[in-house]
C-alpha cells in the first residue's frame, strides 16, 4: 500500500512511520483493538514484522505512539473574545474529547507502552500549547492586568490535572459544568 | 509454602490470594519485575497456573491487584494539631511516596491490567479516605467555621490531582515545596 502523505515529508523512516500508523488505525477500525498483532500490522503496512520490532520494540509501544498522534489537537482553541469565555470553551471541549470512549483508550495507550515517559509528556505538551494560545490571546487583548490572566501552570494544575485525574482514577462527575467550575475557580482565585 | 497471615482471614480463596500476592512480591524483589511470568508465580505460590489465569485473567491484572495492595496507606495521617499542618504534612508524604520509583511503578501497574477501572478507583479511594481523616479531625477541633475546612473534593481536585498528573504526565517540579503550595492555595482559596 502507498504511504499516507506526511505533514513534514521525510525519507524512508517517515514513510514507514506513516504507513504503520495508518495500518494500525485501519485495522483497529475494521477488526477492533484486541485483534491487532505485529504481524498483522506489518502485512497491512507492507513492511516486515522485524521493521516494527526494531523501531517500536513491541505492539504496546507502537499503540502508544499512534495514540499520542491521535491526541494531537487539530484546531486552535476558538476565539470567543475574552479569556473567561475562551478558557471555558476550551476546558469543556478538552473534557469532552478526553473522557470519550476513544479519548480514554488513547490516554491509556499513550501511558502504557511508554517506558521513558516521552509520550505522556507529549500529551501534556499538547494541552499546554493550547492553554498558551488562550493566554497569549488574552495578553494581546490587554487582559493581563493584576489578577487578569493566570499562569499556564495554574491552568495545568487546576483545570487540566483535575479533569485527567477523574478520567483515570474516578470516572464520575465529568460534566461540562465541572469543567466550567474548574475554570471559574482558577480565574477567581487569582491574586489581586 | 504456607500462606501469609491475612488481616481478614477467609477461606481457600483468601489463602490463594495471599500466597499469590506474596509470591509476586518475593519474586519481584529477588529477580526483578521483567522476570515475572504466570508459571513462575504459580510455582512459588504453590498453585497451578490455571488457578491464576482463572482468577486474574493474565499477569498484568495480577500485577495491578498487587500494586493496589501496595498503595494502601498503612498509617493514619499524623496529627499536628491543626488542619493546615496536617494537610501539608500529608500532601508532602503523599507526593514523596507516589513519586518514588516504587510508587510510580505501582501507579502504572494499577492503571494497566485494570479493564474495569476498579483498581484505579481503589487508589483514589485510599487517598480520599486519608483526606477525610484529616478533614474530620479539623471538624472535631472546631476548625469548620466559614472558610475553615475545604470539601474533600476540593482537596482531591486541587492537591491530589495536580500531584498525580505531574507524576504521570510531566514528572518535573515534584518537590515538597510544590505540595505545600497546593495546600496553601486550596486553603486560602476557600470562600469566606
mmCIF file of C-alpha atoms in Angstrom:
data_model
loop_
_atom_site.group_PDB
_atom_site.id
_atom_site.type_symbol
_atom_site.label_atom_id
_atom_site.label_comp_id
_atom_site.label_asym_id
_atom_site.label_seq_id
_atom_site.Cartn_x
_atom_site.Cartn_y
_atom_site.Cartn_z
ATOM 1 C CA UNK A 1 0.000 0.000 0.000
ATOM 2 C CA UNK A 2 1.155 3.537 -0.580
ATOM 3 C CA UNK A 3 2.197 5.632 2.406
ATOM 4 C CA UNK A 4 -0.097 8.429 3.572
ATOM 5 C CA UNK A 5 1.023 11.976 2.818
ATOM 6 C CA UNK A 6 3.007 13.477 5.702
ATOM 7 C CA UNK A 7 2.719 16.962 7.151
ATOM 8 C CA UNK A 8 6.512 17.109 7.265
ATOM 9 C CA UNK A 9 7.679 14.878 4.448
ATOM 10 C CA UNK A 10 10.731 12.816 5.306
ATOM 11 C CA UNK A 11 12.672 9.920 3.943
ATOM 12 C CA UNK A 12 12.100 6.211 4.241
ATOM 13 C CA UNK A 13 11.818 6.429 8.010
ATOM 14 C CA UNK A 14 8.933 8.901 7.855
ATOM 15 C CA UNK A 15 7.185 6.838 5.176
ATOM 16 C CA UNK A 16 7.475 3.679 7.290
ATOM 17 C CA UNK A 17 6.034 5.510 10.282
ATOM 18 C CA UNK A 18 3.136 6.904 8.277
ATOM 19 C CA UNK A 19 2.220 3.557 6.715
ATOM 20 C CA UNK A 20 2.497 1.653 10.000
ATOM 21 C CA UNK A 21 0.389 4.233 11.853
ATOM 22 C CA UNK A 22 -2.195 4.130 9.077
ATOM 23 C CA UNK A 23 -2.251 0.318 9.218
ATOM 24 C CA UNK A 24 -2.951 0.431 12.964
ATOM 25 C CA UNK A 25 -5.787 2.911 12.504
ATOM 26 C CA UNK A 26 -7.356 0.941 9.656
ATOM 27 C CA UNK A 27 -7.092 -2.465 11.315
ATOM 28 C CA UNK A 28 -8.400 -1.123 14.590
ATOM 29 C CA UNK A 29 -11.419 0.345 12.816
ATOM 30 C CA UNK A 30 -12.031 -2.859 10.853
ATOM 31 C CA UNK A 31 -11.271 -5.599 13.374
ATOM 32 C CA UNK A 32 -11.108 -3.936 16.773
ATOM 33 C CA UNK A 33 -8.231 -3.287 19.082
ATOM 34 C CA UNK A 34 -7.971 -6.804 20.513
ATOM 35 C CA UNK A 35 -7.283 -8.287 17.068
ATOM 36 C CA UNK A 36 -4.122 -6.231 16.473
ATOM 37 C CA UNK A 37 -0.828 -8.097 16.267
ATOM 38 C CA UNK A 38 2.564 -7.005 14.971
ATOM 39 C CA UNK A 39 2.500 -9.437 12.004
ATOM 40 C CA UNK A 40 -0.995 -8.229 11.038
ATOM 41 C CA UNK A 41 0.015 -4.570 11.180
ATOM 42 C CA UNK A 42 3.234 -5.289 9.272
ATOM 43 C CA UNK A 43 1.378 -7.113 6.488
ATOM 44 C CA UNK A 44 -1.080 -4.231 6.075
ATOM 45 C CA UNK A 45 1.669 -1.623 6.138
ATOM 46 C CA UNK A 46 3.825 -3.523 3.647
ATOM 47 C CA UNK A 47 6.811 -3.834 5.962
ATOM 48 C CA UNK A 48 8.358 -6.804 7.748
ATOM 49 C CA UNK A 49 7.487 -7.517 11.379
ATOM 50 C CA UNK A 50 11.143 -7.035 12.269
ATOM 51 C CA UNK A 51 10.946 -3.453 10.974
ATOM 52 C CA UNK A 52 8.225 -2.821 13.561
ATOM 53 C CA UNK A 53 10.041 -4.614 16.382
ATOM 54 C CA UNK A 54 13.239 -2.714 15.567
ATOM 55 C CA UNK A 55 11.551 0.649 15.585
ATOM 56 C CA UNK A 56 8.886 0.284 18.290
ATOM 57 C CA UNK A 57 10.025 -2.616 20.482
ATOM 58 C CA UNK A 58 6.571 -4.136 20.785
ATOM 59 C CA UNK A 59 2.906 -3.642 19.958
ATOM 60 C CA UNK A 60 2.242 -1.631 23.118
ATOM 61 C CA UNK A 61 4.904 0.945 22.230
ATOM 62 C CA UNK A 62 3.534 1.230 18.711
ATOM 63 C CA UNK A 63 -0.004 1.731 20.036
ATOM 64 C CA UNK A 64 1.327 4.368 22.413
ATOM 65 C CA UNK A 65 2.842 6.329 19.511
ATOM 66 C CA UNK A 66 -0.353 6.067 17.477
ATOM 67 C CA UNK A 67 -2.426 7.202 20.473
ATOM 68 C CA UNK A 68 -0.297 10.303 21.003
ATOM 69 C CA UNK A 69 -0.723 11.231 17.349
ATOM 70 C CA UNK A 70 -4.470 10.947 17.795
ATOM 71 C CA UNK A 71 -4.403 13.124 20.904
ATOM 72 C CA UNK A 72 -2.706 15.943 18.962
ATOM 73 C CA UNK A 73 -5.198 18.830 18.764
ATOM 74 C CA UNK A 74 -6.157 19.543 15.173
ATOM 75 C CA UNK A 75 -7.551 23.033 15.675
ATOM 76 C CA UNK A 76 -6.629 26.097 17.700
ATOM 77 C CA UNK A 77 -8.872 26.989 20.647
ATOM 78 C CA UNK A 78 -11.820 29.069 19.409
ATOM 79 C CA UNK A 79 -11.729 32.833 19.957
ATOM 80 C CA UNK A 80 -14.802 33.970 21.902
ATOM 81 C CA UNK A 81 -13.495 37.477 22.553
ATOM 82 C CA UNK A 82 -12.397 37.106 26.174
ATOM 83 C CA UNK A 83 -10.224 34.986 28.447
ATOM 84 C CA UNK A 84 -13.016 33.547 30.565
ATOM 85 C CA UNK A 85 -15.103 32.529 27.566
ATOM 86 C CA UNK A 86 -12.103 31.116 25.683
ATOM 87 C CA UNK A 87 -10.795 29.099 28.603
ATOM 88 C CA UNK A 88 -14.255 27.801 29.498
ATOM 89 C CA UNK A 89 -14.967 26.667 25.941
ATOM 90 C CA UNK A 90 -11.552 25.041 25.660
ATOM 91 C CA UNK A 91 -11.914 23.212 29.007
ATOM 92 C CA UNK A 92 -15.378 21.939 28.081
ATOM 93 C CA UNK A 93 -14.089 20.607 24.768
ATOM 94 C CA UNK A 94 -10.978 19.099 26.358
ATOM 95 C CA UNK A 95 -13.076 17.265 28.951
ATOM 96 C CA UNK A 96 -15.481 16.095 26.274
ATOM 97 C CA UNK A 97 -12.773 14.710 23.996
ATOM 98 C CA UNK A 98 -10.599 13.145 26.684
ATOM 99 C CA UNK A 99 -13.468 11.493 28.542
ATOM 100 C CA UNK A 100 -14.990 9.957 25.395
ATOM 101 C CA UNK A 101 -14.518 6.225 24.927
ATOM 102 C CA UNK A 102 -11.922 6.888 22.219
ATOM 103 C CA UNK A 103 -10.171 9.565 24.299
ATOM 104 C CA UNK A 104 -9.887 7.294 27.329
ATOM 105 C CA UNK A 105 -8.464 4.487 25.181
ATOM 106 C CA UNK A 106 -5.837 6.822 23.666
ATOM 107 C CA UNK A 107 -4.796 8.212 27.046
ATOM 108 C CA UNK A 108 -4.430 4.703 28.375
ATOM 109 C CA UNK A 109 -2.454 3.557 25.335
ATOM 110 C CA UNK A 110 -0.255 6.643 25.484
ATOM 111 C CA UNK A 111 0.602 5.978 29.148
ATOM 112 C CA UNK A 112 1.285 2.292 28.607
ATOM 113 C CA UNK A 113 3.979 1.275 26.141
ATOM 114 C CA UNK A 114 5.822 4.460 27.107
ATOM 115 C CA UNK A 115 8.926 3.343 29.004
ATOM 116 C CA UNK A 116 10.653 6.731 29.044
ATOM 117 C CA UNK A 117 7.559 8.868 29.641
ATOM 118 C CA UNK A 118 8.052 10.732 26.364
ATOM 119 C CA UNK A 119 4.558 10.074 25.058
ATOM 120 C CA UNK A 120 2.844 11.087 28.295
ATOM 121 C CA UNK A 121 4.966 14.245 28.243
ATOM 122 C CA UNK A 122 3.826 14.902 24.676
ATOM 123 C CA UNK A 123 0.128 14.631 25.714
ATOM 124 C CA UNK A 124 0.752 17.217 28.408
ATOM 125 C CA UNK A 125 2.681 19.435 25.970
ATOM 126 C CA UNK A 126 -0.283 19.423 23.557
ATOM 127 C CA UNK A 127 -2.621 20.662 26.307
ATOM 128 C CA UNK A 128 -0.062 23.231 27.489
ATOM 129 C CA UNK A 129 0.334 24.604 23.960
ATOM 130 C CA UNK A 130 -3.439 25.067 23.675
ATOM 131 C CA UNK A 131 -3.563 26.810 27.053
ATOM 132 C CA UNK A 132 -0.668 29.056 25.964
ATOM 133 C CA UNK A 133 -2.624 30.103 22.877
ATOM 134 C CA UNK A 134 -5.604 31.094 25.021
ATOM 135 C CA UNK A 135 -3.416 33.015 27.483
ATOM 136 C CA UNK A 136 -1.381 34.728 24.751
ATOM 137 C CA UNK A 137 -4.590 35.915 23.142
ATOM 138 C CA UNK A 138 -5.753 37.333 26.479
ATOM 139 C CA UNK A 139 -2.461 39.194 26.858
ATOM 140 C CA UNK A 140 -2.784 40.576 23.346
ATOM 141 C CA UNK A 141 -6.235 41.876 24.274
ATOM 142 C CA UNK A 142 -4.738 43.604 27.321
ATOM 143 C CA UNK A 143 -6.377 41.204 29.775
ATOM 144 C CA UNK A 144 -3.094 40.810 31.615
ATOM 145 C CA UNK A 145 -3.545 43.384 34.377
ATOM 146 C CA UNK A 146 -3.282 42.432 38.047
ATOM 147 C CA UNK A 147 -5.345 39.306 38.547
ATOM 148 C CA UNK A 148 -6.154 39.266 34.842
ATOM 149 C CA UNK A 149 -4.674 36.068 33.478
ATOM 150 C CA UNK A 150 -3.447 33.020 35.352
ATOM 151 C CA UNK A 151 -0.050 31.437 34.770
ATOM 152 C CA UNK A 152 -0.075 28.479 32.427
ATOM 153 C CA UNK A 153 0.943 26.149 35.244
ATOM 154 C CA UNK A 154 -2.071 27.252 37.278
ATOM 155 C CA UNK A 155 -4.332 26.184 34.408
ATOM 156 C CA UNK A 156 -2.452 22.889 34.025
ATOM 157 C CA UNK A 157 -2.619 22.161 37.771
ATOM 158 C CA UNK A 158 -6.176 23.286 38.445
ATOM 159 C CA UNK A 159 -8.097 22.739 35.213
ATOM 160 C CA UNK A 160 -6.249 20.090 33.173
ATOM 161 C CA UNK A 161 -4.996 17.937 36.079
ATOM 162 C CA UNK A 162 -8.362 17.510 37.881
ATOM 163 C CA UNK A 163 -10.031 16.512 34.586
ATOM 164 C CA UNK A 164 -7.325 13.964 33.757
ATOM 165 C CA UNK A 165 -7.284 12.629 37.335
ATOM 166 C CA UNK A 166 -11.028 11.993 37.258
ATOM 167 C CA UNK A 167 -10.788 10.334 33.843
ATOM 168 C CA UNK A 168 -8.090 7.950 35.037
ATOM 169 C CA UNK A 169 -8.960 7.380 38.693
ATOM 170 C CA UNK A 170 -12.583 8.220 39.416
ATOM 171 C CA UNK A 171 -14.576 8.478 36.237
ATOM 172 C CA UNK A 172 -17.625 10.212 37.622
ATOM 173 C CA UNK A 173 -18.666 13.830 37.757
ATOM 174 C CA UNK A 174 -17.199 14.590 34.328
ATOM 175 C CA UNK A 175 -19.655 17.155 33.012
ATOM 176 C CA UNK A 176 -19.368 20.446 31.187
ATOM 177 C CA UNK A 177 -20.466 22.072 34.466
ATOM 178 C CA UNK A 178 -17.442 20.553 36.184
ATOM 179 C CA UNK A 179 -15.093 21.993 33.528
ATOM 180 C CA UNK A 180 -16.716 25.426 33.935
ATOM 181 C CA UNK A 181 -16.410 25.252 37.719
ATOM 182 C CA UNK A 182 -12.676 24.487 37.465
ATOM 183 C CA UNK A 183 -12.140 27.480 35.171
ATOM 184 C CA UNK A 184 -14.169 29.789 37.438
ATOM 185 C CA UNK A 185 -12.187 28.699 40.457
ATOM 186 C CA UNK A 186 -8.872 29.166 38.667
ATOM 187 C CA UNK A 187 -9.731 32.638 37.378
ATOM 188 C CA UNK A 188 -11.408 33.811 40.573
ATOM 189 C CA UNK A 189 -8.582 32.531 42.744
ATOM 190 C CA UNK A 190 -6.026 34.814 41.077
ATOM 191 C CA UNK A 191 -4.059 37.090 43.378
ATOM 192 C CA UNK A 192 -5.163 40.730 43.079
ATOM 193 C CA UNK B 1 4.758 -22.753 51.019
ATOM 194 C CA UNK B 2 2.384 -21.621 53.699
ATOM 195 C CA UNK B 3 0.096 -18.697 53.007
ATOM 196 C CA UNK B 4 0.815 -15.386 54.699
ATOM 197 C CA UNK B 5 -1.486 -14.392 57.566
ATOM 198 C CA UNK B 6 -4.425 -12.254 56.377
ATOM 199 C CA UNK B 7 -5.826 -9.150 58.026
ATOM 200 C CA UNK B 8 -9.312 -10.520 57.343
ATOM 201 C CA UNK B 9 -8.947 -14.292 57.358
ATOM 202 C CA UNK B 10 -11.044 -16.051 54.760
ATOM 203 C CA UNK B 11 -11.347 -19.434 53.156
ATOM 204 C CA UNK B 12 -9.369 -21.027 50.373
ATOM 205 C CA UNK B 13 -9.918 -18.056 48.094
ATOM 206 C CA UNK B 14 -8.306 -15.635 50.542
ATOM 207 C CA UNK B 15 -5.397 -18.010 51.141
ATOM 208 C CA UNK B 16 -4.786 -18.345 47.401
ATOM 209 C CA UNK B 17 -4.808 -14.576 47.009
ATOM 210 C CA UNK B 18 -2.399 -14.084 49.903
ATOM 211 C CA UNK B 19 0.083 -16.693 48.682
ATOM 212 C CA UNK B 20 -0.025 -15.473 45.071
ATOM 213 C CA UNK B 21 0.452 -11.836 46.121
ATOM 214 C CA UNK B 22 3.346 -12.868 48.379
ATOM 215 C CA UNK B 23 4.914 -14.855 45.527
ATOM 216 C CA UNK B 24 4.787 -11.790 43.259
ATOM 217 C CA UNK B 25 6.406 -9.585 45.906
ATOM 218 C CA UNK B 26 9.136 -12.119 46.662
ATOM 219 C CA UNK B 27 9.970 -12.901 43.041
ATOM 220 C CA UNK B 28 9.976 -9.229 42.109
ATOM 221 C CA UNK B 29 12.422 -8.486 44.929
ATOM 222 C CA UNK B 30 14.640 -11.451 44.016
ATOM 223 C CA UNK B 31 14.598 -11.445 40.221
ATOM 224 C CA UNK B 32 13.133 -8.118 39.142
ATOM 225 C CA UNK B 33 9.882 -7.236 37.537
ATOM 226 C CA UNK B 34 10.799 -8.288 33.977
ATOM 227 C CA UNK B 35 11.430 -11.893 35.059
ATOM 228 C CA UNK B 36 7.869 -12.455 36.330
ATOM 229 C CA UNK B 37 5.728 -14.996 34.491
ATOM 230 C CA UNK B 38 2.490 -16.691 35.496
ATOM 231 C CA UNK B 39 4.108 -20.192 35.712
ATOM 232 C CA UNK B 40 6.927 -18.795 37.892
ATOM 233 C CA UNK B 41 4.500 -17.059 40.257
ATOM 234 C CA UNK B 42 2.277 -20.151 40.393
ATOM 235 C CA UNK B 43 5.205 -22.433 41.266
ATOM 236 C CA UNK B 44 6.321 -20.139 44.078
ATOM 237 C CA UNK B 45 2.777 -19.763 45.412
ATOM 238 C CA UNK B 46 2.105 -23.495 45.280
ATOM 239 C CA UNK B 47 -0.892 -23.186 42.951
ATOM 240 C CA UNK B 48 -1.405 -24.183 39.320
ATOM 241 C CA UNK B 49 -1.017 -21.584 36.569
ATOM 242 C CA UNK B 50 -4.659 -22.170 35.642
ATOM 243 C CA UNK B 51 -5.682 -21.043 39.134
ATOM 244 C CA UNK B 52 -4.003 -17.716 38.398
ATOM 245 C CA UNK B 53 -5.427 -17.396 34.889
ATOM 246 C CA UNK B 54 -8.913 -18.213 36.186
ATOM 247 C CA UNK B 55 -8.771 -15.658 38.941
ATOM 248 C CA UNK B 56 -6.764 -12.820 37.388
ATOM 249 C CA UNK B 57 -7.004 -13.296 33.639
ATOM 250 C CA UNK B 58 -3.349 -12.506 32.964
ATOM 251 C CA UNK B 59 -0.118 -11.341 34.565
ATOM 252 C CA UNK B 60 -0.948 -7.670 34.057
ATOM 253 C CA UNK B 61 -4.208 -7.957 36.016
ATOM 254 C CA UNK B 62 -2.429 -9.801 38.814
ATOM 255 C CA UNK B 63 0.279 -7.113 38.961
ATOM 256 C CA UNK B 64 -2.447 -4.458 39.039
ATOM 257 C CA UNK B 65 -4.035 -6.112 42.113
ATOM 258 C CA UNK B 66 -0.684 -6.433 43.862
ATOM 259 C CA UNK B 67 0.135 -2.785 43.098
ATOM 260 C CA UNK B 68 -3.129 -1.546 44.605
ATOM 261 C CA UNK B 69 -2.432 -3.515 47.778
ATOM 262 C CA UNK B 70 0.946 -1.829 47.989
ATOM 263 C CA UNK B 71 -0.594 1.608 47.512
ATOM 264 C CA UNK B 72 -2.879 1.048 50.509
ATOM 265 C CA UNK B 73 -1.776 3.518 53.229
ATOM 266 C CA UNK B 74 -0.526 1.669 56.300
ATOM 267 C CA UNK B 75 -0.814 4.510 58.779
ATOM 268 C CA UNK B 76 -3.281 7.307 59.507
ATOM 269 C CA UNK B 77 -2.198 10.855 58.656
ATOM 270 C CA UNK B 78 -0.177 12.286 61.550
ATOM 271 C CA UNK B 79 -1.913 14.727 63.921
ATOM 272 C CA UNK B 80 -0.003 18.009 64.053
ATOM 273 C CA UNK B 81 -2.721 19.870 65.928
ATOM 274 C CA UNK B 82 -4.232 21.885 63.059
ATOM 275 C CA UNK B 83 -5.750 21.477 59.614
ATOM 276 C CA UNK B 84 -3.075 23.372 57.708
ATOM 277 C CA UNK B 85 -0.235 21.484 59.355
ATOM 278 C CA UNK B 86 -1.972 18.105 58.969
ATOM 279 C CA UNK B 87 -2.869 18.604 55.330
ATOM 280 C CA UNK B 88 0.567 19.947 54.463
ATOM 281 C CA UNK B 89 2.344 17.012 56.117
ATOM 282 C CA UNK B 90 0.014 14.526 54.446
ATOM 283 C CA UNK B 91 0.448 16.107 51.000
ATOM 284 C CA UNK B 92 4.244 16.160 51.334
ATOM 285 C CA UNK B 93 4.265 12.475 52.298
ATOM 286 C CA UNK B 94 1.798 11.537 49.547
ATOM 287 C CA UNK B 95 3.925 13.283 46.907
ATOM 288 C CA UNK B 96 7.066 11.668 48.283
ATOM 289 C CA UNK B 97 5.642 8.141 48.244
ATOM 290 C CA UNK B 98 3.815 8.345 44.926
ATOM 291 C CA UNK B 99 6.706 9.975 43.045
ATOM 292 C CA UNK B 100 9.286 7.449 44.294
ATOM 293 C CA UNK B 101 10.479 4.862 41.791
ATOM 294 C CA UNK B 102 8.411 2.194 43.553
ATOM 295 C CA UNK B 103 5.357 4.448 43.798
ATOM 296 C CA UNK B 104 5.443 5.301 40.090
ATOM 297 C CA UNK B 105 5.735 1.608 39.194
ATOM 298 C CA UNK B 106 2.729 0.733 41.394
ATOM 299 C CA UNK B 107 0.582 3.533 39.982
ATOM 300 C CA UNK B 108 1.429 2.415 36.482
ATOM 301 C CA UNK B 109 0.711 -1.243 37.268
ATOM 302 C CA UNK B 110 -2.536 -0.324 38.995
ATOM 303 C CA UNK B 111 -3.742 1.630 35.929
ATOM 304 C CA UNK B 112 -2.753 -1.073 33.458
ATOM 305 C CA UNK B 113 -4.254 -4.544 33.844
ATOM 306 C CA UNK B 114 -7.387 -2.847 35.160
ATOM 307 C CA UNK B 115 -10.052 -3.323 32.499
ATOM 308 C CA UNK B 116 -12.994 -2.117 34.633
ATOM 309 C CA UNK B 117 -11.204 0.748 36.384
ATOM 310 C CA UNK B 118 -11.792 -0.805 39.807
ATOM 311 C CA UNK B 119 -8.149 -0.703 40.843
ATOM 312 C CA UNK B 120 -7.660 2.904 39.783
ATOM 313 C CA UNK B 121 -10.827 3.744 41.734
ATOM 314 C CA UNK B 122 -9.391 1.981 44.761
ATOM 315 C CA UNK B 123 -6.190 4.079 44.579
ATOM 316 C CA UNK B 124 -8.300 7.206 44.572
ATOM 317 C CA UNK B 125 -10.454 5.873 47.417
ATOM 318 C CA UNK B 126 -7.355 5.315 49.564
ATOM 319 C CA UNK B 127 -6.286 8.937 49.102
ATOM 320 C CA UNK B 128 -9.854 10.185 49.710
ATOM 321 C CA UNK B 129 -10.083 8.204 52.962
ATOM 322 C CA UNK B 130 -6.848 9.790 54.209
ATOM 323 C CA UNK B 131 -8.105 13.260 53.278
ATOM 324 C CA UNK B 132 -11.388 12.518 55.081
ATOM 325 C CA UNK B 133 -9.485 11.637 58.263
ATOM 326 C CA UNK B 134 -7.635 14.959 58.134
ATOM 327 C CA UNK B 135 -10.848 16.917 57.492
ATOM 328 C CA UNK B 136 -12.836 15.028 60.166
ATOM 329 C CA UNK B 137 -10.148 15.816 62.700
ATOM 330 C CA UNK B 138 -10.327 19.505 61.752
ATOM 331 C CA UNK B 139 -14.097 19.462 62.243
ATOM 332 C CA UNK B 140 -13.700 17.801 65.647
ATOM 333 C CA UNK B 141 -11.329 20.584 66.625
ATOM 334 C CA UNK B 142 -13.939 23.141 65.598
ATOM 335 C CA UNK B 143 -11.978 24.298 62.540
ATOM 336 C CA UNK B 144 -15.119 24.094 60.422
ATOM 337 C CA UNK B 145 -16.236 27.704 60.576
ATOM 338 C CA UNK B 146 -16.827 29.718 57.415
ATOM 339 C CA UNK B 147 -13.809 29.225 55.205
ATOM 340 C CA UNK B 148 -12.344 26.813 57.759
ATOM 341 C CA UNK B 149 -12.126 23.458 56.040
ATOM 342 C CA UNK B 150 -12.334 22.669 52.344
ATOM 343 C CA UNK B 151 -14.601 19.998 50.911
ATOM 344 C CA UNK B 152 -12.934 16.669 50.300
ATOM 345 C CA UNK B 153 -13.423 17.027 46.556
ATOM 346 C CA UNK B 154 -11.575 20.359 46.600
ATOM 347 C CA UNK B 155 -8.578 18.593 48.138
ATOM 348 C CA UNK B 156 -8.835 15.730 45.628
ATOM 349 C CA UNK B 157 -9.108 18.142 42.679
ATOM 350 C CA UNK B 158 -6.516 20.703 43.738
ATOM 351 C CA UNK B 159 -3.951 18.823 45.830
ATOM 352 C CA UNK B 160 -4.131 15.131 44.885
ATOM 353 C CA UNK B 161 -4.931 15.549 41.171
ATOM 354 C CA UNK B 162 -2.103 18.005 40.324
ATOM 355 C CA UNK B 163 0.424 15.740 42.079
ATOM 356 C CA UNK B 164 -0.789 12.632 40.244
ATOM 357 C CA UNK B 165 -0.971 14.488 36.924
ATOM 358 C CA UNK B 166 2.643 15.616 37.216
ATOM 359 C CA UNK B 167 3.760 12.115 38.210
ATOM 360 C CA UNK B 168 2.087 10.577 35.168
ATOM 361 C CA UNK B 169 2.405 13.283 32.526
ATOM 362 C CA UNK B 170 5.159 15.744 33.349
ATOM 363 C CA UNK B 171 7.440 14.387 36.027
ATOM 364 C CA UNK B 172 9.201 17.580 36.947
ATOM 365 C CA UNK B 173 8.648 20.111 39.709
ATOM 366 C CA UNK B 174 7.651 17.429 42.224
ATOM 367 C CA UNK B 175 9.076 18.876 45.426
ATOM 368 C CA UNK B 176 7.807 19.220 48.976
ATOM 369 C CA UNK B 177 7.509 22.947 48.223
ATOM 370 C CA UNK B 178 5.095 22.145 45.402
ATOM 371 C CA UNK B 179 2.928 20.042 47.736
ATOM 372 C CA UNK B 180 2.883 22.887 50.288
ATOM 373 C CA UNK B 181 1.970 25.423 47.624
ATOM 374 C CA UNK B 182 -1.013 23.306 46.507
ATOM 375 C CA UNK B 183 -2.276 23.053 50.093
ATOM 376 C CA UNK B 184 -1.829 26.801 50.677
ATOM 377 C CA UNK B 185 -3.726 27.584 47.534
ATOM 378 C CA UNK B 186 -6.543 25.193 48.400
ATOM 379 C CA UNK B 187 -6.946 26.513 51.942
ATOM 380 C CA UNK B 188 -6.520 30.182 51.026
ATOM 381 C CA UNK B 189 -8.939 29.925 48.123
ATOM 382 C CA UNK B 190 -11.848 28.897 50.376
ATOM 383 C CA UNK B 191 -14.979 31.006 50.145
ATOM 384 C CA UNK B 192 -15.439 33.222 53.213
#
